[in-house]
Every structure is written in structure tokens, then in C-alpha cells.
PDB file of C-alpha atoms in Angstrom:
ATOM      1  CA  UNK A   1     156.364 116.848  70.715  1.00 55.00           C
ATOM      2  CA  UNK A   2     155.338 120.087  72.466  1.00 56.00           C
ATOM      3  CA  UNK A   3     157.064 120.877  75.758  1.00 64.00           C
ATOM      4  CA  UNK A   4     155.976 123.083  78.662  1.00 81.00           C
ATOM      5  CA  UNK A   5     158.126 126.000  77.396  1.00 91.00           C
ATOM      6  CA  UNK A   6     159.276 127.351  73.991  1.00 93.00           C
ATOM      7  CA  UNK A   7     162.861 126.501  74.805  1.00 93.00           C
ATOM      8  CA  UNK A   8     161.897 123.079  75.817  1.00 92.00           C
ATOM      9  CA  UNK A   9     160.295 122.467  72.408  1.00 92.00           C
ATOM     10  CA  UNK A  10     163.424 123.920  70.750  1.00 94.00           C
ATOM     11  CA  UNK A  11     165.749 121.495  72.635  1.00 93.00           C
ATOM     12  CA  UNK A  12     163.463 118.548  71.764  1.00 92.00           C
ATOM     13  CA  UNK A  13     163.352 119.541  68.107  1.00 93.00           C
ATOM     14  CA  UNK A  14     167.115 120.046  67.984  1.00 93.00           C
ATOM     15  CA  UNK A  15     167.677 116.423  69.092  1.00 92.00           C
ATOM     16  CA  UNK A  16     165.772 114.922  66.189  1.00 91.00           C
ATOM     17  CA  UNK A  17     166.202 117.533  63.429  1.00 92.00           C
ATOM     18  CA  UNK A  18     169.923 117.930  63.072  1.00 91.00           C
ATOM     19  CA  UNK A  19     169.713 118.746  59.399  1.00 94.00           C
ATOM     20  CA  UNK A  20     167.846 122.022  60.109  1.00 96.00           C
ATOM     21  CA  UNK A  21     169.754 125.158  60.685  1.00 96.00           C
ATOM     22  CA  UNK A  22     169.350 127.287  63.830  1.00 96.00           C
ATOM     23  CA  UNK A  23     166.750 129.622  62.417  1.00 97.00           C
ATOM     24  CA  UNK A  24     164.656 126.720  61.020  1.00 97.00           C
ATOM     25  CA  UNK A  25     164.695 125.026  64.401  1.00 96.00           C
ATOM     26  CA  UNK A  26     163.590 128.210  66.174  1.00 97.00           C
ATOM     27  CA  UNK A  27     160.763 128.491  63.599  1.00 97.00           C
ATOM     28  CA  UNK A  28     159.608 124.886  63.943  1.00 96.00           C
ATOM     29  CA  UNK A  29     159.811 125.073  67.809  1.00 95.00           C
ATOM     30  CA  UNK A  30     157.471 128.155  67.787  1.00 95.00           C
ATOM     31  CA  UNK A  31     154.784 126.356  65.811  1.00 94.00           C
ATOM     32  CA  UNK A  32     155.299 123.139  67.848  1.00 93.00           C
ATOM     33  CA  UNK A  33     155.028 125.033  71.149  1.00 94.00           C
ATOM     34  CA  UNK A  34     151.935 127.048  70.218  1.00 93.00           C
ATOM     35  CA  UNK A  35     149.989 123.979  68.965  1.00 92.00           C
ATOM     36  CA  UNK A  36     147.801 126.346  67.041  1.00 91.00           C
ATOM     37  CA  UNK A  37     149.001 127.476  63.630  1.00 91.00           C
ATOM     38  CA  UNK A  38     146.484 130.325  63.276  1.00 90.00           C
ATOM     39  CA  UNK A  39     147.531 131.749  66.639  1.00 92.00           C
ATOM     40  CA  UNK A  40     151.228 131.215  66.036  1.00 93.00           C
ATOM     41  CA  UNK A  41     151.161 132.949  62.614  1.00 93.00           C
ATOM     42  CA  UNK A  42     148.944 135.694  63.963  1.00 92.00           C
ATOM     43  CA  UNK A  43     151.123 136.613  66.927  1.00 94.00           C
ATOM     44  CA  UNK A  44     154.327 136.411  64.899  1.00 95.00           C
ATOM     45  CA  UNK A  45     152.944 138.543  62.031  1.00 94.00           C
ATOM     46  CA  UNK A  46     151.541 141.289  64.325  1.00 95.00           C
ATOM     47  CA  UNK A  47     154.625 141.462  66.595  1.00 96.00           C
ATOM     48  CA  UNK A  48     156.986 141.490  63.435  1.00 96.00           C
ATOM     49  CA  UNK A  49     154.971 144.352  61.926  1.00 96.00           C
ATOM     50  CA  UNK A  50     154.952 146.491  65.114  1.00 97.00           C
ATOM     51  CA  UNK A  51     158.722 145.872  65.875  1.00 97.00           C
ATOM     52  CA  UNK A  52     159.762 146.689  62.333  1.00 98.00           C
ATOM     53  CA  UNK A  53     157.490 149.709  61.841  1.00 97.00           C
ATOM     54  CA  UNK A  54     158.344 151.502  65.102  1.00 97.00           C
ATOM     55  CA  UNK A  55     161.910 150.237  65.189  1.00 97.00           C
ATOM     56  CA  UNK A  56     162.606 151.633  61.713  1.00 97.00           C
ATOM     57  CA  UNK A  57     160.782 154.909  62.584  1.00 97.00           C
ATOM     58  CA  UNK A  58     162.837 155.485  65.697  1.00 97.00           C
ATOM     59  CA  UNK A  59     166.059 156.495  63.905  1.00 97.00           C
ATOM     60  CA  UNK A  60     164.140 159.151  61.966  1.00 97.00           C
ATOM     61  CA  UNK A  61     162.623 160.544  65.236  1.00 96.00           C
ATOM     62  CA  UNK A  62     166.151 160.843  66.580  1.00 96.00           C
ATOM     63  CA  UNK A  63     167.444 162.472  63.418  1.00 96.00           C
ATOM     64  CA  UNK A  64     164.606 165.014  63.548  1.00 95.00           C
ATOM     65  CA  UNK A  65     165.823 166.027  67.008  1.00 94.00           C
ATOM     66  CA  UNK A  66     169.477 166.509  65.948  1.00 95.00           C
ATOM     67  CA  UNK A  67     170.155 169.982  64.317  1.00 94.00           C
ATOM     68  CA  UNK A  68     173.213 168.694  62.448  1.00 96.00           C
ATOM     69  CA  UNK A  69     170.932 166.750  60.064  1.00 96.00           C
ATOM     70  CA  UNK A  70     168.858 169.802  59.071  1.00 95.00           C
ATOM     71  CA  UNK A  71     171.017 170.355  55.997  1.00 95.00           C
ATOM     72  CA  UNK A  72     169.779 167.041  54.665  1.00 97.00           C
ATOM     73  CA  UNK A  73     166.139 167.840  55.362  1.00 96.00           C
ATOM     74  CA  UNK A  74     164.172 168.387  52.150  1.00 95.00           C
ATOM     75  CA  UNK A  75     161.684 170.873  53.573  1.00 94.00           C
ATOM     76  CA  UNK A  76     164.087 172.476  56.036  1.00 91.00           C
ATOM     77  CA  UNK A  77     161.600 174.845  57.664  1.00 89.00           C
ATOM     78  CA  UNK A  78     159.139 172.020  58.506  1.00 92.00           C
ATOM     79  CA  UNK A  79     160.434 169.908  61.400  1.00 93.00           C
ATOM     80  CA  UNK A  80     157.801 167.739  63.123  1.00 93.00           C
ATOM     81  CA  UNK A  81     157.191 168.647  66.738  1.00 92.00           C
ATOM     82  CA  UNK A  82     157.314 166.153  69.567  1.00 91.00           C
ATOM     83  CA  UNK A  83     153.510 166.559  69.878  1.00 93.00           C
ATOM     84  CA  UNK A  84     153.001 165.732  66.165  1.00 94.00           C
ATOM     85  CA  UNK A  85     155.182 162.646  66.548  1.00 95.00           C
ATOM     86  CA  UNK A  86     153.285 161.479  69.607  1.00 95.00           C
ATOM     87  CA  UNK A  87     149.848 162.205  68.035  1.00 94.00           C
ATOM     88  CA  UNK A  88     150.866 160.320  64.849  1.00 96.00           C
ATOM     89  CA  UNK A  89     152.224 157.361  66.768  1.00 95.00           C
ATOM     90  CA  UNK A  90     149.013 157.025  68.811  1.00 95.00           C
ATOM     91  CA  UNK A  91     146.806 157.162  65.811  1.00 93.00           C
ATOM     92  CA  UNK A  92     148.931 154.662  63.866  1.00 95.00           C
ATOM     93  CA  UNK A  93     148.895 152.284  66.840  1.00 95.00           C
ATOM     94  CA  UNK A  94     145.145 152.758  67.138  1.00 92.00           C
ATOM     95  CA  UNK A  95     144.892 151.794  63.431  1.00 91.00           C
ATOM     96  CA  UNK A  96     147.105 148.788  63.869  1.00 93.00           C
ATOM     97  CA  UNK A  97     145.022 147.350  66.673  1.00 92.00           C
ATOM     98  CA  UNK A  98     141.568 148.131  65.313  1.00 89.00           C
ATOM     99  CA  UNK A  99     142.071 147.749  61.601  1.00 86.00           C
ATOM    100  CA  UNK A 100     145.163 145.541  60.981  1.00 86.00           C
ATOM    101  CA  UNK A 101     145.045 143.187  63.924  1.00 87.00           C
ATOM    102  CA  UNK A 102     141.611 141.723  63.056  1.00 84.00           C
ATOM    103  CA  UNK A 103     142.800 141.057  59.562  1.00 81.00           C
ATOM    104  CA  UNK A 104     145.964 139.457  60.694  1.00 83.00           C
ATOM    105  CA  UNK A 105     144.147 136.637  62.282  1.00 80.00           C
ATOM    106  CA  UNK A 106     142.768 135.725  58.917  1.00 83.00           C
ATOM    107  CA  UNK A 107     146.384 135.568  57.526  1.00 83.00           C
ATOM    108  CA  UNK A 108     147.149 131.890  58.251  1.00 84.00           C
ATOM    109  CA  UNK A 109     143.848 130.459  56.832  1.00 88.00           C
ATOM    110  CA  UNK A 110     144.377 132.661  53.753  1.00 85.00           C
ATOM    111  CA  UNK A 111     147.969 131.345  53.459  1.00 84.00           C
ATOM    112  CA  UNK A 112     146.719 127.756  53.659  1.00 85.00           C
ATOM    113  CA  UNK A 113     143.982 128.362  51.071  1.00 90.00           C
ATOM    114  CA  UNK A 114     146.414 129.772  48.510  1.00 90.00           C
ATOM    115  CA  UNK A 115     149.120 127.216  49.320  1.00 91.00           C
ATOM    116  CA  UNK A 116     151.786 129.254  51.133  1.00 92.00           C
ATOM    117  CA  UNK A 117     154.240 127.048  52.915  1.00 93.00           C
ATOM    118  CA  UNK A 118     154.846 127.544  56.621  1.00 92.00           C
ATOM    119  CA  UNK A 119     157.153 124.579  57.189  1.00 93.00           C
ATOM    120  CA  UNK A 120     160.822 123.905  57.107  1.00 95.00           C
ATOM    121  CA  UNK A 121     163.289 123.882  55.539  1.00 96.00           C
ATOM    122  CA  UNK A 122     163.293 127.467  54.256  1.00 97.00           C
ATOM    123  CA  UNK A 123     163.655 128.315  50.553  1.00 97.00           C
ATOM    124  CA  UNK A 124     167.103 129.420  49.255  1.00 97.00           C
ATOM    125  CA  UNK A 125     168.166 133.094  49.592  1.00 97.00           C
ATOM    126  CA  UNK A 126     168.438 133.281  45.856  1.00 98.00           C
ATOM    127  CA  UNK A 127     164.747 132.291  45.357  1.00 98.00           C
ATOM    128  CA  UNK A 128     163.491 134.578  48.063  1.00 98.00           C
ATOM    129  CA  UNK A 129     165.471 137.485  46.529  1.00 98.00           C
ATOM    130  CA  UNK A 130     163.938 136.889  43.101  1.00 98.00           C
ATOM    131  CA  UNK A 131     160.448 136.659  44.433  1.00 98.00           C
ATOM    132  CA  UNK A 132     160.862 139.862  46.542  1.00 98.00           C
ATOM    133  CA  UNK A 133     162.035 141.662  43.441  1.00 98.00           C
ATOM    134  CA  UNK A 134     158.902 140.583  41.678  1.00 98.00           C
ATOM    135  CA  UNK A 135     156.673 141.688  44.598  1.00 98.00           C
ATOM    136  CA  UNK A 136     158.339 145.183  44.581  1.00 98.00           C
ATOM    137  CA  UNK A 137     157.321 145.586  40.823  1.00 98.00           C
ATOM    138  CA  UNK A 138     153.835 144.273  41.416  1.00 98.00           C
ATOM    139  CA  UNK A 139     153.157 146.375  44.427  1.00 98.00           C
ATOM    140  CA  UNK A 140     154.631 149.441  42.820  1.00 98.00           C
ATOM    141  CA  UNK A 141     152.179 149.079  39.886  1.00 98.00           C
ATOM    142  CA  UNK A 142     149.193 148.664  42.181  1.00 98.00           C
ATOM    143  CA  UNK A 143     150.235 151.542  44.304  1.00 98.00           C
ATOM    144  CA  UNK A 144     150.721 153.954  41.444  1.00 98.00           C
ATOM    145  CA  UNK A 145     147.176 153.360  40.005  1.00 98.00           C
ATOM    146  CA  UNK A 146     145.271 153.137  43.341  1.00 98.00           C
ATOM    147  CA  UNK A 147     147.208 156.120  44.735  1.00 97.00           C
ATOM    148  CA  UNK A 148     146.542 158.139  41.635  1.00 97.00           C
ATOM    149  CA  UNK A 149     142.864 157.218  41.899  1.00 97.00           C
ATOM    150  CA  UNK A 150     142.884 158.438  45.525  1.00 96.00           C
ATOM    151  CA  UNK A 151     143.668 161.932  44.250  1.00 96.00           C
ATOM    152  CA  UNK A 152     140.412 162.080  42.392  1.00 95.00           C
ATOM    153  CA  UNK A 153     138.116 164.644  44.063  1.00 94.00           C
ATOM    154  CA  UNK A 154     135.637 162.664  46.091  1.00 96.00           C
ATOM    155  CA  UNK A 155     138.208 159.941  47.048  1.00 96.00           C
ATOM    156  CA  UNK A 156     140.720 162.515  48.094  1.00 96.00           C
ATOM    157  CA  UNK A 157     138.237 164.422  50.156  1.00 95.00           C
ATOM    158  CA  UNK A 158     136.722 161.465  51.954  1.00 95.00           C
ATOM    159  CA  UNK A 159     139.721 158.991  52.252  1.00 96.00           C
ATOM    160  CA  UNK A 160     143.139 160.191  51.185  1.00 96.00           C
ATOM    161  CA  UNK A 161     143.193 163.685  52.673  1.00 95.00           C
ATOM    162  CA  UNK A 162     144.007 162.328  56.103  1.00 95.00           C
ATOM    163  CA  UNK A 163     147.347 161.006  54.904  1.00 96.00           C
ATOM    164  CA  UNK A 164     148.148 164.524  53.526  1.00 95.00           C
ATOM    165  CA  UNK A 165     147.697 166.166  56.892  1.00 93.00           C
ATOM    166  CA  UNK A 166     151.510 166.481  56.953  1.00 92.00           C
ATOM    167  CA  UNK A 167     152.789 168.428  53.931  1.00 92.00           C
ATOM    168  CA  UNK A 168     156.308 167.632  55.137  1.00 93.00           C
ATOM    169  CA  UNK A 169     156.125 163.871  55.973  1.00 94.00           C
ATOM    170  CA  UNK A 170     158.154 162.049  58.582  1.00 96.00           C
ATOM    171  CA  UNK A 171     158.855 158.374  59.123  1.00 95.00           C
ATOM    172  CA  UNK A 172     156.033 157.512  61.562  1.00 96.00           C
ATOM    173  CA  UNK A 173     153.451 158.977  59.077  1.00 96.00           C
ATOM    174  CA  UNK A 174     154.009 156.259  56.544  1.00 96.00           C
ATOM    175  CA  UNK A 175     150.875 154.377  57.722  1.00 96.00           C
ATOM    176  CA  UNK A 176     149.064 157.486  59.010  1.00 95.00           C
ATOM    177  CA  UNK A 177     145.932 157.047  56.851  1.00 95.00           C
ATOM    178  CA  UNK A 178     142.171 156.251  56.928  1.00 93.00           C
ATOM    179  CA  UNK A 179     141.206 152.597  57.497  1.00 92.00           C
ATOM    180  CA  UNK A 180     139.856 152.381  53.914  1.00 93.00           C
ATOM    181  CA  UNK A 181     143.198 153.601  52.480  1.00 95.00           C
ATOM    182  CA  UNK A 182     145.189 151.256  54.709  1.00 92.00           C
ATOM    183  CA  UNK A 183     143.113 148.324  53.342  1.00 91.00           C
ATOM    184  CA  UNK A 184     143.121 149.428  49.636  1.00 94.00           C
ATOM    185  CA  UNK A 185     146.841 150.330  49.407  1.00 94.00           C
ATOM    186  CA  UNK A 186     147.776 147.439  51.716  1.00 91.00           C
ATOM    187  CA  UNK A 187     146.231 145.045  49.360  1.00 93.00           C
ATOM    188  CA  UNK A 188     149.134 145.653  47.036  1.00 95.00           C
ATOM    189  CA  UNK A 189     151.688 144.629  49.722  1.00 95.00           C
ATOM    190  CA  UNK A 190     149.758 141.517  50.884  1.00 93.00           C
ATOM    191  CA  UNK A 191     147.948 140.711  47.615  1.00 93.00           C
ATOM    192  CA  UNK A 192     150.992 140.716  45.346  1.00 95.00           C
ATOM    193  CA  UNK A 193     152.559 137.643  47.064  1.00 94.00           C
ATOM    194  CA  UNK A 194     149.202 135.945  47.386  1.00 94.00           C
ATOM    195  CA  UNK A 195     148.533 136.398  43.637  1.00 95.00           C
ATOM    196  CA  UNK A 196     152.030 135.129  42.875  1.00 96.00           C
ATOM    197  CA  UNK A 197     151.433 132.070  45.038  1.00 94.00           C
ATOM    198  CA  UNK A 198     147.974 131.513  43.544  1.00 93.00           C
ATOM    199  CA  UNK A 199     149.606 131.354  40.022  1.00 95.00           C
ATOM    200  CA  UNK A 200     152.909 129.575  40.777  1.00 95.00           C
ATOM    201  CA  UNK A 201     152.019 127.557  43.865  1.00 92.00           C
ATOM    202  CA  UNK A 202     155.518 128.219  45.121  1.00 94.00           C
ATOM    203  CA  UNK A 203     155.915 130.639  48.095  1.00 96.00           C
ATOM    204  CA  UNK A 204     157.020 130.354  51.731  1.00 96.00           C
ATOM    205  CA  UNK A 205     155.560 132.604  54.369  1.00 95.00           C
ATOM    206  CA  UNK A 206     159.096 133.563  55.461  1.00 97.00           C
ATOM    207  CA  UNK A 207     159.658 135.162  52.008  1.00 97.00           C
ATOM    208  CA  UNK A 208     156.377 137.118  52.481  1.00 95.00           C
ATOM    209  CA  UNK A 209     157.582 138.291  55.983  1.00 96.00           C
ATOM    210  CA  UNK A 210     160.937 139.445  54.468  1.00 98.00           C
ATOM    211  CA  UNK A 211     159.036 141.210  51.664  1.00 97.00           C
ATOM    212  CA  UNK A 212     156.845 142.996  54.179  1.00 96.00           C
ATOM    213  CA  UNK A 213     159.973 144.050  56.175  1.00 97.00           C
ATOM    214  CA  UNK A 214     161.567 145.542  53.025  1.00 98.00           C
ATOM    215  CA  UNK A 215     158.335 147.170  52.064  1.00 98.00           C
ATOM    216  CA  UNK A 216     158.027 148.795  55.507  1.00 97.00           C
ATOM    217  CA  UNK A 217     161.576 150.057  55.280  1.00 98.00           C
ATOM    218  CA  UNK A 218     160.850 151.491  51.894  1.00 97.00           C
ATOM    219  CA  UNK A 219     157.579 153.228  53.012  1.00 97.00           C
ATOM    220  CA  UNK A 220     159.111 154.671  56.164  1.00 97.00           C
ATOM    221  CA  UNK A 221     162.217 155.910  54.403  1.00 97.00           C
ATOM    222  CA  UNK A 222     160.181 157.410  51.614  1.00 97.00           C
ATOM    223  CA  UNK A 223     158.329 159.465  54.222  1.00 97.00           C
ATOM    224  CA  UNK A 224     161.429 160.407  56.275  1.00 97.00           C
ATOM    225  CA  UNK A 225     161.796 163.763  54.616  1.00 96.00           C
ATOM    226  CA  UNK A 226     165.488 163.470  54.280  1.00 97.00           C
ATOM    227  CA  UNK A 227     167.764 163.355  51.142  1.00 95.00           C
ATOM    228  CA  UNK A 228     171.342 162.169  51.691  1.00 96.00           C
ATOM    229  CA  UNK A 229     174.281 161.967  49.272  1.00 95.00           C
ATOM    230  CA  UNK A 230     174.152 158.196  49.851  1.00 95.00           C
ATOM    231  CA  UNK A 231     170.369 157.889  49.274  1.00 95.00           C
ATOM    232  CA  UNK A 232     169.662 154.818  47.140  1.00 95.00           C
ATOM    233  CA  UNK A 233     168.279 156.679  44.107  1.00 94.00           C
ATOM    234  CA  UNK A 234     171.731 158.187  43.566  1.00 94.00           C
ATOM    235  CA  UNK A 235     172.986 154.679  42.727  1.00 95.00           C
ATOM    236  CA  UNK A 236     169.608 153.311  41.240  1.00 95.00           C
ATOM    237  CA  UNK A 237     168.240 156.172  39.255  1.00 94.00           C
ATOM    238  CA  UNK A 238     164.854 154.404  38.822  1.00 95.00           C
ATOM    239  CA  UNK A 239     164.394 154.086  42.655  1.00 97.00           C
ATOM    240  CA  UNK A 240     161.929 156.672  44.125  1.00 96.00           C
ATOM    241  CA  UNK A 241     163.008 157.341  47.649  1.00 95.00           C
ATOM    242  CA  UNK A 242     162.238 160.266  49.997  1.00 96.00           C
ATOM    243  CA  UNK A 243     163.046 163.006  47.476  1.00 92.00           C
ATOM    244  CA  UNK A 244     160.445 161.574  45.078  1.00 94.00           C
ATOM    245  CA  UNK A 245     157.631 161.218  47.674  1.00 95.00           C
ATOM    246  CA  UNK A 246     158.418 164.364  49.632  1.00 95.00           C
ATOM    247  CA  UNK A 247     157.528 166.426  46.535  1.00 94.00           C
ATOM    248  CA  UNK A 248     154.181 164.630  46.395  1.00 94.00           C
ATOM    249  CA  UNK A 249     153.281 165.668  49.932  1.00 94.00           C
ATOM    250  CA  UNK A 250     154.535 169.207  49.372  1.00 91.00           C
ATOM    251  CA  UNK A 251     152.543 169.743  46.164  1.00 89.00           C
ATOM    252  CA  UNK A 252     149.660 167.217  46.713  1.00 90.00           C
ATOM    253  CA  UNK A 253     149.844 165.860  43.224  1.00 88.00           C
ATOM    254  CA  UNK A 254     152.145 163.788  40.994  1.00 93.00           C
ATOM    255  CA  UNK A 255     154.848 161.251  42.009  1.00 95.00           C
ATOM    256  CA  UNK A 256     152.174 158.591  42.706  1.00 97.00           C
ATOM    257  CA  UNK A 257     154.429 155.480  42.662  1.00 97.00           C
ATOM    258  CA  UNK A 258     155.836 153.864  45.790  1.00 97.00           C
ATOM    259  CA  UNK A 259     159.186 152.277  44.994  1.00 97.00           C
ATOM    260  CA  UNK A 260     160.182 153.240  41.372  1.00 97.00           C
ATOM    261  CA  UNK A 261     160.006 156.182  39.148  1.00 96.00           C
ATOM    262  CA  UNK A 262     159.087 154.584  35.785  1.00 97.00           C
ATOM    263  CA  UNK A 263     155.343 154.852  35.985  1.00 97.00           C
ATOM    264  CA  UNK A 264     155.414 158.540  36.778  1.00 96.00           C
ATOM    265  CA  UNK A 265     158.020 159.045  34.092  1.00 94.00           C
ATOM    266  CA  UNK A 266     156.244 157.234  31.300  1.00 95.00           C
ATOM    267  CA  UNK A 267     152.827 158.576  32.148  1.00 95.00           C
ATOM    268  CA  UNK A 268     154.019 162.104  32.649  1.00 92.00           C
ATOM    269  CA  UNK A 269     152.958 162.464  36.313  1.00 94.00           C
ATOM    270  CA  UNK A 270     156.262 163.527  37.700  1.00 93.00           C
ATOM    271  CA  UNK A 271     156.086 166.444  40.145  1.00 88.00           C
ATOM    272  CA  UNK A 272     158.555 169.142  41.108  1.00 75.00           C
ATOM    273  CA  UNK A 273     160.439 171.999  39.371  1.00 68.00           C
ATOM    274  CA  UNK A 274     162.631 169.730  37.266  1.00 73.00           C
ATOM    275  CA  UNK A 275     159.571 167.839  35.936  1.00 70.00           C
ATOM    276  CA  UNK A 276     157.886 171.125  35.206  1.00 61.00           C
ATOM    277  CA  UNK A 277     160.917 172.432  33.339  1.00 63.00           C
ATOM    278  CA  UNK A 278     161.058 169.285  31.109  1.00 69.00           C
ATOM    279  CA  UNK A 279     157.390 169.736  30.352  1.00 60.00           C
ATOM    280  CA  UNK A 280     157.947 173.341  29.269  1.00 62.00           C
ATOM    281  CA  UNK A 281     160.879 172.336  27.155  1.00 62.00           C
ATOM    282  CA  UNK A 282     158.882 169.560  25.493  1.00 67.00           C
ATOM    283  CA  UNK A 283     156.039 171.837  24.832  1.00 64.00           C
ATOM    284  CA  UNK A 284     158.307 174.607  23.310  1.00 63.00           C
ATOM    285  CA  UNK A 285     160.025 171.908  21.102  1.00 68.00           C
ATOM    286  CA  UNK A 286     156.675 170.812  19.864  1.00 66.00           C
ATOM    287  CA  UNK A 287     155.580 174.255  19.061  1.00 61.00           C
ATOM    288  CA  UNK A 288     158.829 174.888  17.045  1.00 68.00           C
ATOM    289  CA  UNK A 289     158.146 171.804  14.994  1.00 69.00           C
ATOM    290  CA  UNK A 290     154.649 173.034  14.028  1.00 69.00           C
ATOM    291  CA  UNK A 291     155.993 176.431  12.902  1.00 63.00           C
TER     292      UNK A 291
END
């Protein structure tokens, strides 16, 4: 039963749910204390998004202010100023409260409609890992095609151009975009798990939260503007990363995918000097064969 405080609910639940682990009891206590699942999910979703987004952006803000890291900066002559960082943060916050927050309140009813579980116990780590890997592939596919479409003349001019205000991106700019773009590209992040759940009927909202956390990390890191010897794509060659996306912002074309490189590779939309060199070599090889 709900108590006067959250921790009161937690203590009461702990007495009668000894089979649940600590995290599961915290989770159940929150929904029990709130007595309103829509409000409980809405608050948790919005706070989680803000904490992760700005929390992950903060290290990149600090790195931008430390000269030592300049050698890892991809576009070394373009360091964001403090004013640009503050301006971007304000506009992103404004977008979060005016565009994303109203949609978040519909999140729990949507979860219920498609059968997402919000109860306890939680699914296994293995199951969540497999599902999140699937969501990465699904979202990357959606992102590639919609992002590529955004570079079509009228869509670029009226929608996507805002995101390209910074030719040298930085972490905070990951969600610096028009409301329409936020909704269209965001559909890949939210819609992929929803579609998966509609087909399989097997998805917990915690898995979706973890997926969104990983997706935010990926998006912010891709916009960081830094390439390190330990960057993930050095170990996973098909991973995109900052080097891949930074070229897109610098040249305004190509490298449309979010997480992986395979769509750009197979559809010949890779950008950058190396990609241009490969195209020239391929063209010369084709010309020799015809001679």
C-alpha cells in the first residue's frame, strides 16, 4: 500500500517482496507511491532524458575548455565558444520542454496500448542486450533514410538546415534541430522498440529506457567533434562515431547513418577524402576495363 513518502512505500514493499532485488523494489515503490502510472512514467522518462542528455554533454564541454585535448579535435580550428554552448543549451532545453515534454505524457498510454510491461521483476540482462542490439540496427536504418531525405532541397532548407548551423558539431548540439526533425528522427528511437513490441509482445519499459540512454550516448558522442585512439570504431570498424558524423557536418553531405557505416558503404554515400579517393580509383578501374 502507498505510504506518505516514497521511502515509506519502499520500506513497506521490501517487507512483503523479499524475492525482488533492490532496483526492482525501488521501481515498484515509485509506481506505488505515485498512485498514477501515467504521471509516474512521465516524470521518470523526462527526468531520465534530461539527466542523461546534459550529464553526458558536460564532459565534452569540459574537454572543449582544456587545450590539451585540441590534438584530438577533428576540426581543430573550430572550438565552440562559451556563448555558442549556452545558446545551444537554451534552445535544446526550450525544445525539450515545448516539443518533447508534451509527447512524453502520452508515453505510458502508448506503452500500455502496445503491451510494454512496466512491472517487476525485470527481464534478464541477456534479453535486454539482444533487444537493444536489434533497436540499434532498426534505428540506424530509419535514421539513414530519413536523414538522407532531409538533405533534399526543400526539406533541407525548411527543416534540417537548423541542425547544420554548426559545421563543427559539439556534444550539446546532438538534439539542436527543428521540432519537425526532432519528431521525425526521434520516431526511429521510440518507434523501433514500439514496433518490436507490437510484433513480439515482449518488451519491458526498462529495456526501452536503457536503449534510449545508449542512443543518447551515441548521438552526443557522434557530435562531440573528437577522435581518440580509443574511439570505438577502431575496435568495431562498422561503428560510425564522431569521425564519421563530423565529416557530414563539415561537408553537408554523405555519411547519413547514425550508428553504423554499412548503409553509407553499400549505397556509396560515404563522405570525406578517403571515400572520394576510393570513388576515383573505382572509376579509373572501370574505365580501364572498357578500353
